[in-house]
Short mmCIF file of C-alpha atoms in Angstrom, two decimals:
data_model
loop_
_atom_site.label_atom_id
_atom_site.label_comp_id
_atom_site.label_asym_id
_atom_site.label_seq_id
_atom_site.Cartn_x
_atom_site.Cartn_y
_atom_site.Cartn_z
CA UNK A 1 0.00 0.00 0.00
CA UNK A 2 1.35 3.37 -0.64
CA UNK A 3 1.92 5.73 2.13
CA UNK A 4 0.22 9.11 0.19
CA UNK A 5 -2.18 10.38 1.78
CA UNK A 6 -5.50 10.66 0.52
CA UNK A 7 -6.84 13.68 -1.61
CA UNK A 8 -10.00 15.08 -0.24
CA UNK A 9 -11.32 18.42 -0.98
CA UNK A 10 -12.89 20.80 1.38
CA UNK A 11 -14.91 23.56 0.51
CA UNK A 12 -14.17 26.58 1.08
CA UNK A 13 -17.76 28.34 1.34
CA UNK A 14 -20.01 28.87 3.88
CA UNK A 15 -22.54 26.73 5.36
CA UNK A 16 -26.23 27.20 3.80
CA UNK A 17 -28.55 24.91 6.02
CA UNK A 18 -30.72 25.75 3.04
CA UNK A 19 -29.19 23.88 0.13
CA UNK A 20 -29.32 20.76 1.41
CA UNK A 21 -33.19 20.34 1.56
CA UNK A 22 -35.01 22.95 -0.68
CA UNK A 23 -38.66 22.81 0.31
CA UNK A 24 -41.51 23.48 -2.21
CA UNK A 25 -43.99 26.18 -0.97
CA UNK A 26 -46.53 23.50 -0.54
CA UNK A 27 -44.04 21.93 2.02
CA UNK A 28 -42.69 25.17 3.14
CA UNK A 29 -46.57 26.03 4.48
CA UNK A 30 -47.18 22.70 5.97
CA UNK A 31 -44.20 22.78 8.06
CA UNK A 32 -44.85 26.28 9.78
CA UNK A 33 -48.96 25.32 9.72
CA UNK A 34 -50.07 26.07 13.09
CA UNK A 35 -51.70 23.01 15.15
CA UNK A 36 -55.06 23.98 14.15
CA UNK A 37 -54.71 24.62 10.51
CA UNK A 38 -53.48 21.33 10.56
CA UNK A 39 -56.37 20.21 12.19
CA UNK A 40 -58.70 21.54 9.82
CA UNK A 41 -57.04 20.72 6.31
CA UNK A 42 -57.31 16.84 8.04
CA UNK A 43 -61.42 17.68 8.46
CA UNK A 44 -61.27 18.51 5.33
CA UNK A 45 -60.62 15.49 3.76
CA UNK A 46 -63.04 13.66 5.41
CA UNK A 47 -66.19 14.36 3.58
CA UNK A 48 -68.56 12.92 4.67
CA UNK A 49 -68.04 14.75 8.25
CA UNK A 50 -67.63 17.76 6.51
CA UNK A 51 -71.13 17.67 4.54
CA UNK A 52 -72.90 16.29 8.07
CA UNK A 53 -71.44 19.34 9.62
CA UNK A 54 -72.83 21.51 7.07
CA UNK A 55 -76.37 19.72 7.42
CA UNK A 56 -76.18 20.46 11.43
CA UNK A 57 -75.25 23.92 10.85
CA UNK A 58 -78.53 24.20 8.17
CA UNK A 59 -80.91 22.37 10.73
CA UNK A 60 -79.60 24.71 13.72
CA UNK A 61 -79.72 27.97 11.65
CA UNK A 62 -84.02 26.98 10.75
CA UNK A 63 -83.84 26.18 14.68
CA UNK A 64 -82.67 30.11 15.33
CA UNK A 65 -85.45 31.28 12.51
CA UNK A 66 -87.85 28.69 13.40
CA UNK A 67 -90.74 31.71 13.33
CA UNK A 68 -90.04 32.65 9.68
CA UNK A 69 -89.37 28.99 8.30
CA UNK A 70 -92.22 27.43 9.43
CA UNK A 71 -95.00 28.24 7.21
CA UNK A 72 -97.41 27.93 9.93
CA UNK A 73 -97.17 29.11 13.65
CA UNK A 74 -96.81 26.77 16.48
CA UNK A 75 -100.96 26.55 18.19
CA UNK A 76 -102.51 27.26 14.39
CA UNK A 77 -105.45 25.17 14.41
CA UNK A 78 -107.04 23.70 10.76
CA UNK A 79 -110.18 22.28 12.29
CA UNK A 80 -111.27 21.36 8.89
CA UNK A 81 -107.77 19.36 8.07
CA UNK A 82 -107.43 17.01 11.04
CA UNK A 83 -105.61 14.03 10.56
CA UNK A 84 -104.81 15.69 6.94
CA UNK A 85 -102.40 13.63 4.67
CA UNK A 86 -99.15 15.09 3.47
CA UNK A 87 -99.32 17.16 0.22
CA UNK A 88 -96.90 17.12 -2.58
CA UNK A 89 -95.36 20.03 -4.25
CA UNK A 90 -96.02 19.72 -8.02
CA UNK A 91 -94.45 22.24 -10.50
CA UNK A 92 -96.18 21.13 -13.57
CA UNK A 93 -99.87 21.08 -14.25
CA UNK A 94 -101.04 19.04 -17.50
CA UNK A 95 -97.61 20.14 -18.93
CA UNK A 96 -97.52 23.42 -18.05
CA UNK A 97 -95.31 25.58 -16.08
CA UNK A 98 -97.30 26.54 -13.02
CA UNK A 99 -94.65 26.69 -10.35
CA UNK A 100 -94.68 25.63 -6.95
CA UNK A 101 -98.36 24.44 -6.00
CA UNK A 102 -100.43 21.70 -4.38
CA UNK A 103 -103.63 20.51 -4.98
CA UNK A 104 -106.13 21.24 -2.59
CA UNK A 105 -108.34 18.33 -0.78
CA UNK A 106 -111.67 17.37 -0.92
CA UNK A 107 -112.97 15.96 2.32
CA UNK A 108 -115.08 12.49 2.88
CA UNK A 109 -115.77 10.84 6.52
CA UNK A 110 -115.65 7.08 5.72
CA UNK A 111 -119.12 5.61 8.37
CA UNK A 112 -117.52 2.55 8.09
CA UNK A 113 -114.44 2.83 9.59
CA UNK A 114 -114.74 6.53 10.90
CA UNK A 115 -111.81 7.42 8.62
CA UNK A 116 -111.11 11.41 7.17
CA UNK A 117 -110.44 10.70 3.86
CA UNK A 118 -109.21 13.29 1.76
CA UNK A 119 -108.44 13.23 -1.95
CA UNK A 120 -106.36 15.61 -4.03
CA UNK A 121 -108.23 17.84 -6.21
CA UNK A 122 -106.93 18.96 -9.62
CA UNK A 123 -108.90 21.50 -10.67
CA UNK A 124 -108.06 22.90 -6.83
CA UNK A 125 -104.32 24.42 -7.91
CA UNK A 126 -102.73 26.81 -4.85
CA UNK A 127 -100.00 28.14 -5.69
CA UNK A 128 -97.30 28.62 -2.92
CA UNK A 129 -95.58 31.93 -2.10
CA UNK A 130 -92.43 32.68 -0.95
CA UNK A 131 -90.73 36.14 1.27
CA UNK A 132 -94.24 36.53 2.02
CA UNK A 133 -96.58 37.94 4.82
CA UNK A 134 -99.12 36.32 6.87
CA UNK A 135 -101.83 36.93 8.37
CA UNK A 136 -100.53 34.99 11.52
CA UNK A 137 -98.65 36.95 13.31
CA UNK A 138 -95.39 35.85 15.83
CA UNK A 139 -92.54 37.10 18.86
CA UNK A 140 -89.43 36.20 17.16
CA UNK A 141 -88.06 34.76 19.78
CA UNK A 142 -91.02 36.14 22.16
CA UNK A 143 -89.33 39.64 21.53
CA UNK A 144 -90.15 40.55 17.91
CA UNK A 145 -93.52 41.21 16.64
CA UNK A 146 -93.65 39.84 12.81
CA UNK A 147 -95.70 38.33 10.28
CA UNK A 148 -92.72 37.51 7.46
CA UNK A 149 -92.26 33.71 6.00
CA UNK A 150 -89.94 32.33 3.87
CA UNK A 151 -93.14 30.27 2.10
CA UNK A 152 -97.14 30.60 2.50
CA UNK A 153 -99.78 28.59 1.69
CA UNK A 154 -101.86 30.30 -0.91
CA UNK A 155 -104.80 32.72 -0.01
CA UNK A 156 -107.04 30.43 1.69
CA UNK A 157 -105.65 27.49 0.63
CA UNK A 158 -103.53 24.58 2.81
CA UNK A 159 -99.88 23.94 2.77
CA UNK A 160 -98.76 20.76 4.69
CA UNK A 161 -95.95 19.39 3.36
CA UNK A 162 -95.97 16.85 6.60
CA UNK A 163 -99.78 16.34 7.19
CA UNK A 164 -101.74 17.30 10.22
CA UNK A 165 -102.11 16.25 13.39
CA UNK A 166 -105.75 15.27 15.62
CA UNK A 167 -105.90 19.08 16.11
CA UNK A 168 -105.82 19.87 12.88
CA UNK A 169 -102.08 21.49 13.35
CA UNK A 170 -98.90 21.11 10.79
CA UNK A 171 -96.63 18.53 11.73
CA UNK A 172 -93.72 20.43 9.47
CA UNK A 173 -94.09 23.55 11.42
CA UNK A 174 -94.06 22.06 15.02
CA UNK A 175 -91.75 19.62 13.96
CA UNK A 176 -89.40 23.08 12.87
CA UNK A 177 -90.30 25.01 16.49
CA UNK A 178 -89.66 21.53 18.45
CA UNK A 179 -85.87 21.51 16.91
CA UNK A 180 -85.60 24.23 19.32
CA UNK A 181 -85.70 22.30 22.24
CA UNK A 182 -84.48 19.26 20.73
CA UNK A 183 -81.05 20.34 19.67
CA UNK A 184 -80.04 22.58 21.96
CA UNK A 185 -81.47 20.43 24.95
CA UNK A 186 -77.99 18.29 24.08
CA UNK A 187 -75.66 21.61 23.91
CA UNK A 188 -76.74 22.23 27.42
CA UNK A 189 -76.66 19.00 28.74
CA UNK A 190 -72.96 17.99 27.38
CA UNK A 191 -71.85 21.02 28.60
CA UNK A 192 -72.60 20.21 32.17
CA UNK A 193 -71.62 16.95 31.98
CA UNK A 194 -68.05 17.57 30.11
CA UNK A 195 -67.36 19.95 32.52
CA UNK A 196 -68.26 18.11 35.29
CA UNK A 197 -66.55 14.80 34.28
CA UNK A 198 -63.14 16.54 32.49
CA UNK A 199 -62.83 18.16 36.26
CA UNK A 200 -63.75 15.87 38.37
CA UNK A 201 -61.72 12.83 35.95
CA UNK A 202 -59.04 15.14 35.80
CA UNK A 203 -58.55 15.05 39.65
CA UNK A 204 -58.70 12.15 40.15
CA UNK A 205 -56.25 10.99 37.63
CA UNK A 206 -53.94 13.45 38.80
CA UNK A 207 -53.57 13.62 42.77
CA UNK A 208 -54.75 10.33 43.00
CA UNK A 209 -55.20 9.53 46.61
CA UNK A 210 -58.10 10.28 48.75
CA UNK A 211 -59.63 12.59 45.90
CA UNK A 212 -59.51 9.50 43.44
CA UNK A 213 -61.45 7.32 45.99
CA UNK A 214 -63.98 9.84 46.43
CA UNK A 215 -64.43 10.36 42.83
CA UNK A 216 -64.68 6.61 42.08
CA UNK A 217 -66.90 5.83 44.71
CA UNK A 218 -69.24 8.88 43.54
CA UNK A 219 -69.18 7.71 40.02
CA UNK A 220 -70.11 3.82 41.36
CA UNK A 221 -73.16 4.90 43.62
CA UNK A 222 -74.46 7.11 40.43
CA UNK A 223 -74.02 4.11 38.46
CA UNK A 224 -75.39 1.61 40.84
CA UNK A 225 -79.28 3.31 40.30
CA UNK A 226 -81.43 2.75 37.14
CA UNK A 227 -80.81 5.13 35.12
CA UNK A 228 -84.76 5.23 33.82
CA UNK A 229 -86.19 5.21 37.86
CA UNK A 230 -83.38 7.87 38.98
CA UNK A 231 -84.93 10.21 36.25
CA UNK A 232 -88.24 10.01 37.00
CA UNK A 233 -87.23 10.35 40.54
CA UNK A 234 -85.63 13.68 39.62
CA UNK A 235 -88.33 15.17 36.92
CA UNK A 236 -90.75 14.35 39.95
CA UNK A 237 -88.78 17.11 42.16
CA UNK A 238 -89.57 19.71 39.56
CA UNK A 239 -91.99 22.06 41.33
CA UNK A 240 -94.99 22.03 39.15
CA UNK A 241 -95.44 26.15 39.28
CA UNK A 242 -92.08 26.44 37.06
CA UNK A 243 -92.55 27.45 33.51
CA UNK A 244 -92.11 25.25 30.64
CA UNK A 245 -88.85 27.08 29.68
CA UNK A 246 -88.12 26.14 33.71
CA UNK A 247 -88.51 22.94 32.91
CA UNK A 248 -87.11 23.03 29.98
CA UNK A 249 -83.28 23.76 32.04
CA UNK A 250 -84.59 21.24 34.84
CA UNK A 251 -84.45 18.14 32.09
CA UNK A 252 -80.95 19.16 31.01
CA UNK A 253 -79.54 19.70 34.00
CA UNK A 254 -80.37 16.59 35.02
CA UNK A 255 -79.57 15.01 32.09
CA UNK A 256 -76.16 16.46 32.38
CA UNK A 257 -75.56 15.33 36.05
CA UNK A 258 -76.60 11.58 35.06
CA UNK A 259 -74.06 11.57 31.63
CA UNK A 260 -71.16 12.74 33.64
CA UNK A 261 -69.59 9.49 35.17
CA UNK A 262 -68.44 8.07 31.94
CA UNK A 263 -66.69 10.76 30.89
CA UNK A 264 -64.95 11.22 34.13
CA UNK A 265 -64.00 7.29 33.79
CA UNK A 266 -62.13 7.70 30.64
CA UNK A 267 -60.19 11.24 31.72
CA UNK A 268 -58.64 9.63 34.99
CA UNK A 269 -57.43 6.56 33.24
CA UNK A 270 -56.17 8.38 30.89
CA UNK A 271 -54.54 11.04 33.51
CA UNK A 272 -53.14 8.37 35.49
CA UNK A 273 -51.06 6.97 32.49
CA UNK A 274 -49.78 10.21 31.30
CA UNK A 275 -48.88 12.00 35.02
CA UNK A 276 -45.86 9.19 34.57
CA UNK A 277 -44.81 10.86 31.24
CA UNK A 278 -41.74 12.83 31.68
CA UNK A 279 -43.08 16.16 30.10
CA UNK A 280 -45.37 16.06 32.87
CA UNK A 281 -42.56 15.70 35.30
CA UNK A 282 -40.30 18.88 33.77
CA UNK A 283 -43.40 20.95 33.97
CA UNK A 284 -43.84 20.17 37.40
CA UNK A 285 -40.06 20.76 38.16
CA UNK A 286 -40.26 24.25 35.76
CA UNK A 287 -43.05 25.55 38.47
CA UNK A 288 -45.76 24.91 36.88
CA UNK A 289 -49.70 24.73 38.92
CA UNK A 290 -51.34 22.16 38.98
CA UNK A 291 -54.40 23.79 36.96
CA UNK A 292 -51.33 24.43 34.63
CA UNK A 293 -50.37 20.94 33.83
CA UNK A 294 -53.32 19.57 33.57
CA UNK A 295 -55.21 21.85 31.52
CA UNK A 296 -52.07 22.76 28.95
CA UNK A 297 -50.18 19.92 28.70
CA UNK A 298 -52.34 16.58 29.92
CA UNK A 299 -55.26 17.19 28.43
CA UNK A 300 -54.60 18.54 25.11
CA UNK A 301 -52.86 14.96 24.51
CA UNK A 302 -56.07 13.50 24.51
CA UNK A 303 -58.07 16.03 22.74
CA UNK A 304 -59.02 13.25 19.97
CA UNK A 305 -61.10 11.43 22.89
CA UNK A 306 -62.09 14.40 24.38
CA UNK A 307 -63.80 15.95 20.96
CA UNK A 308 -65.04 12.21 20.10
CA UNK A 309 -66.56 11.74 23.72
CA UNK A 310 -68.55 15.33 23.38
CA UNK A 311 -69.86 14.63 19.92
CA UNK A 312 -71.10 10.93 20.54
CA UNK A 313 -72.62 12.12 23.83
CA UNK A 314 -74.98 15.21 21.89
CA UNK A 315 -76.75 12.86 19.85
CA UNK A 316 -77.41 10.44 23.15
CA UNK A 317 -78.87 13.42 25.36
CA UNK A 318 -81.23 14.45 22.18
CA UNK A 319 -81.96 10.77 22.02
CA UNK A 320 -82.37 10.44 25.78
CA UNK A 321 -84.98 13.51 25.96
CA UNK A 322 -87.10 12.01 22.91
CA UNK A 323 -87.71 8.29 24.43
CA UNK A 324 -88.27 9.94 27.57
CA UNK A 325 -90.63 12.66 26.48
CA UNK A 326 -92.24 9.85 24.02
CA UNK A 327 -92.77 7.89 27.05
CA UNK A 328 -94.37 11.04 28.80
CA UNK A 329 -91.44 11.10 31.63
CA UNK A 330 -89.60 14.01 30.13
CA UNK A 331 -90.73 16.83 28.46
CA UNK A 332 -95.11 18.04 28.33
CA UNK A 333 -96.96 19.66 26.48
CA UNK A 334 -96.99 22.90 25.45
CA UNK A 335 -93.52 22.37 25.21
CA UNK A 336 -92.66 21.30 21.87
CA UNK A 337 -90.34 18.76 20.96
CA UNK A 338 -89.73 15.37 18.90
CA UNK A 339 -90.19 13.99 21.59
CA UNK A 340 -93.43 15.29 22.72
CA UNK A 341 -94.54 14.98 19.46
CA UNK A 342 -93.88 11.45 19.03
CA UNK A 343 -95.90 10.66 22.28
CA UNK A 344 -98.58 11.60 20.52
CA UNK A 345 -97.88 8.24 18.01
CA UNK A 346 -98.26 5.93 21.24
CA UNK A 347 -101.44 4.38 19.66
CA UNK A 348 -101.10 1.95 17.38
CA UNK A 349 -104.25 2.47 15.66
CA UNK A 350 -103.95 6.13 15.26
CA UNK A 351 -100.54 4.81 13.27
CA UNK A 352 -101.65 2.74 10.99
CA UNK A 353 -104.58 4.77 10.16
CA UNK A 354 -102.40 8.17 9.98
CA UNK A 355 -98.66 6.89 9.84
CA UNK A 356 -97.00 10.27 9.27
CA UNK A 357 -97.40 11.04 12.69
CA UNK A 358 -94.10 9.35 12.82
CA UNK A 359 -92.36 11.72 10.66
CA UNK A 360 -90.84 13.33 14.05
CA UNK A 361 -88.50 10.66 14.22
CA UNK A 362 -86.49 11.25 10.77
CA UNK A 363 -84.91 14.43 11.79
CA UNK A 364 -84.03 12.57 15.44
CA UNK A 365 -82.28 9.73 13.07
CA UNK A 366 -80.52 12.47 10.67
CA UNK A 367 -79.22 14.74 13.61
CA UNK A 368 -77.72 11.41 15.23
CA UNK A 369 -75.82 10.34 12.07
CA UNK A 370 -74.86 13.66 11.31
CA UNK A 371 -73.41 14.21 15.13
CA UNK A 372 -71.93 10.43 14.79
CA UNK A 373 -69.98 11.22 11.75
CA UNK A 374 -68.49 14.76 12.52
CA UNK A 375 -67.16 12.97 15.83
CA UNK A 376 -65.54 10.72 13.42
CA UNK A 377 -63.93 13.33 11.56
CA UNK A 378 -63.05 15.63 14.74
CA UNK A 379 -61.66 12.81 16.00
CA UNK A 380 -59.13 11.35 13.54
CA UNK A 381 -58.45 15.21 12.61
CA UNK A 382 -57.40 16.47 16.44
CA UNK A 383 -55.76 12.96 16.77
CA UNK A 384 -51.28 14.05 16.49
CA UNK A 385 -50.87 10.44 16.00
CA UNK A 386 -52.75 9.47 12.91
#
């Protein structure tokens, strides 16, 4: 072998960090993305959460403008259309261009079986209007005096797109002014019970101890009585002088204090794994509080859960409050809800004889999906790990 050295060469010019990796601007803005635009361009690509968040934020906007979508108001009467069938919209008449219309009913009481029968008329043609005023007037949100809708019936003539009920009242309209207390009813209720159970699982996980024995021993007696006697146990304690909106805060509230021990559950286990990690420990050794460590470094690791947890539980509390209402335990009338105005499907006979009294129940079933998959996509988007 030869005892030369080897040649190398050494450059002479300064270090650019920069020419070794040359990111593309599509690269270049993923890398400084914030956390949350990351989070969101995830969402994104998860359509089908994306179009059922679109259809919640639809059904909770005619929820806020319940007074102007609904083309009838919540106690109108038809005493001539009870137990009226649904009408269709048509938009041709013998081939012609008429526009939105229905055909108006002509009314026969069967002796035999006591049936209203009612048969679409053609020469009957009422044509619907939209932006319009009516002469039934409403409180926008019992502040408001106003008589606008976003469609009318014709002058009179009959609009129900749903069918009526034994009092002769829309089913589309109350079904509209009962989303009301149906959606929000969940809002309220989650919130209590994610706050409760994040705070109370989160101290438990955390100190451990005496305050995680109390915790778990609260969260086994609350889980030790029916859940079905417990409420009715609780509605009973409403004082009958409250109002219906009284009420109304009663049910969720105690729907909120029943929904709370799972929650907790699943935040202590998860707090008692991840007080061992050792960012945890060079937080606590940097000074931080308590309230500190728990609420900016513990649990933002398991937002996923967190978000998943809060958006499964929405669609159980609506859920919960229509059986229960249906069942006459929850909500009464003259609250409206689906749920009060499914209890008014309890008889069979009524059913088959009028079935779209059970129309309440598709927007229950469509709110429940919807909620079920934007979890799904909240989840897997807030999830670092996926």
């Amino acid at each position: 072998m030869s005892d030369k050295p080897l040649e190398h060469y050494v450059n002479q010019a300064p270090f650019d960090p920069y020419s070794v990796t040359k990111l593309t601007p599509q690269q270049e803005r993923y890398f400084t993305a914030s956390q949350w635009q990351i989070m969101w361009w995830k969402f994104k690509k998860h359509k089908l959460a994306v179009y059922s968040g679109i259809i919640l934020f639809c059904m909770y906007s005619v929820a806020l403008l319940a007074e102007m979508v609904a083309p009838y108001s919540l106690h109108n009467r038809e005493t001539d259309f009870i137990y009226a069938p649904p009408q269709v919209v048509h938009m041709f008449h013998e081939g012609e261009l008429v526009g939105p219309f229905v055909y108006g009913f002509d009314y026969n009481l069967n002796m035999e079986n006591l049936k209203r029968e009612y048969t679409p008329n053609p020469t009957k043609i009422e044509k619907l209007r939209f932006f319009c005023r009516s002469d039934q007037e409403y409180n926008f949100w019992g502040l408001i005096s106003g008589d606008f809708h976003f469609v009318c019936p014709s002058e009179n003539g009959t609009f129900f797109v749903w069918g009526t009920d034994r009092l002769g009242r829309d089913i589309f309209s109350r079904i509209i002014y009962g989303s009301r207390i149906s959606l929000t009813i969940g809002l309220i209720g989650v919130f209590i019970s994610f706050v409760l159970g994040t705070f109370l699982g989160g101290m438990a996980g955390y100190f451990g101890g005496l305050v995680d024995s109390l915790v778990l021993r609260a969260i086994e007696i609350l889980k030790s009585f029916p859940s079905l006697p417990l409420f009715m146990t609780l509605s009973a304690l409403l004082p009958v002088t409250w109002s219906p909106l009284g009420v109304f805060f009663g049910i969720s509230i105690i729907l909120g204090l029943l929904d709370w021990p799972g929650l907790a559950r699943a935040v202590r286990s998860k707090l008692l794994s991840l007080r061992e990690e050792d960012f945890t420990t060079a937080a606590q050794l940097m000074g931080a509080s308590h309230s500190r460590v728990i609420g900016r470094h513990l649990l933002p690791s398991f937002s996923s859960h967190l978000i998943a947890s809060a958006t499964l539980a929405i669609p159980m509390m609506i859920l919960g409050e229509t059986s229960l209402s249906f069942l006459g335990l929850g909500l009464r009338a003259p609250i409206t809800s689906w749920g009060v105005l499914l209890n008014e499907a309890q008889n069979i006979s009524a059913v088959v004889l009028y079935p779209w009294l059970l129309l309440p129940v598709q927007p229950v079933i469509l709110v429940v999906l919807c909620y079920n998959f934007l979890g799904d996509g909240l989840r897997d988007a807030a999830d670092p790990y996926k």
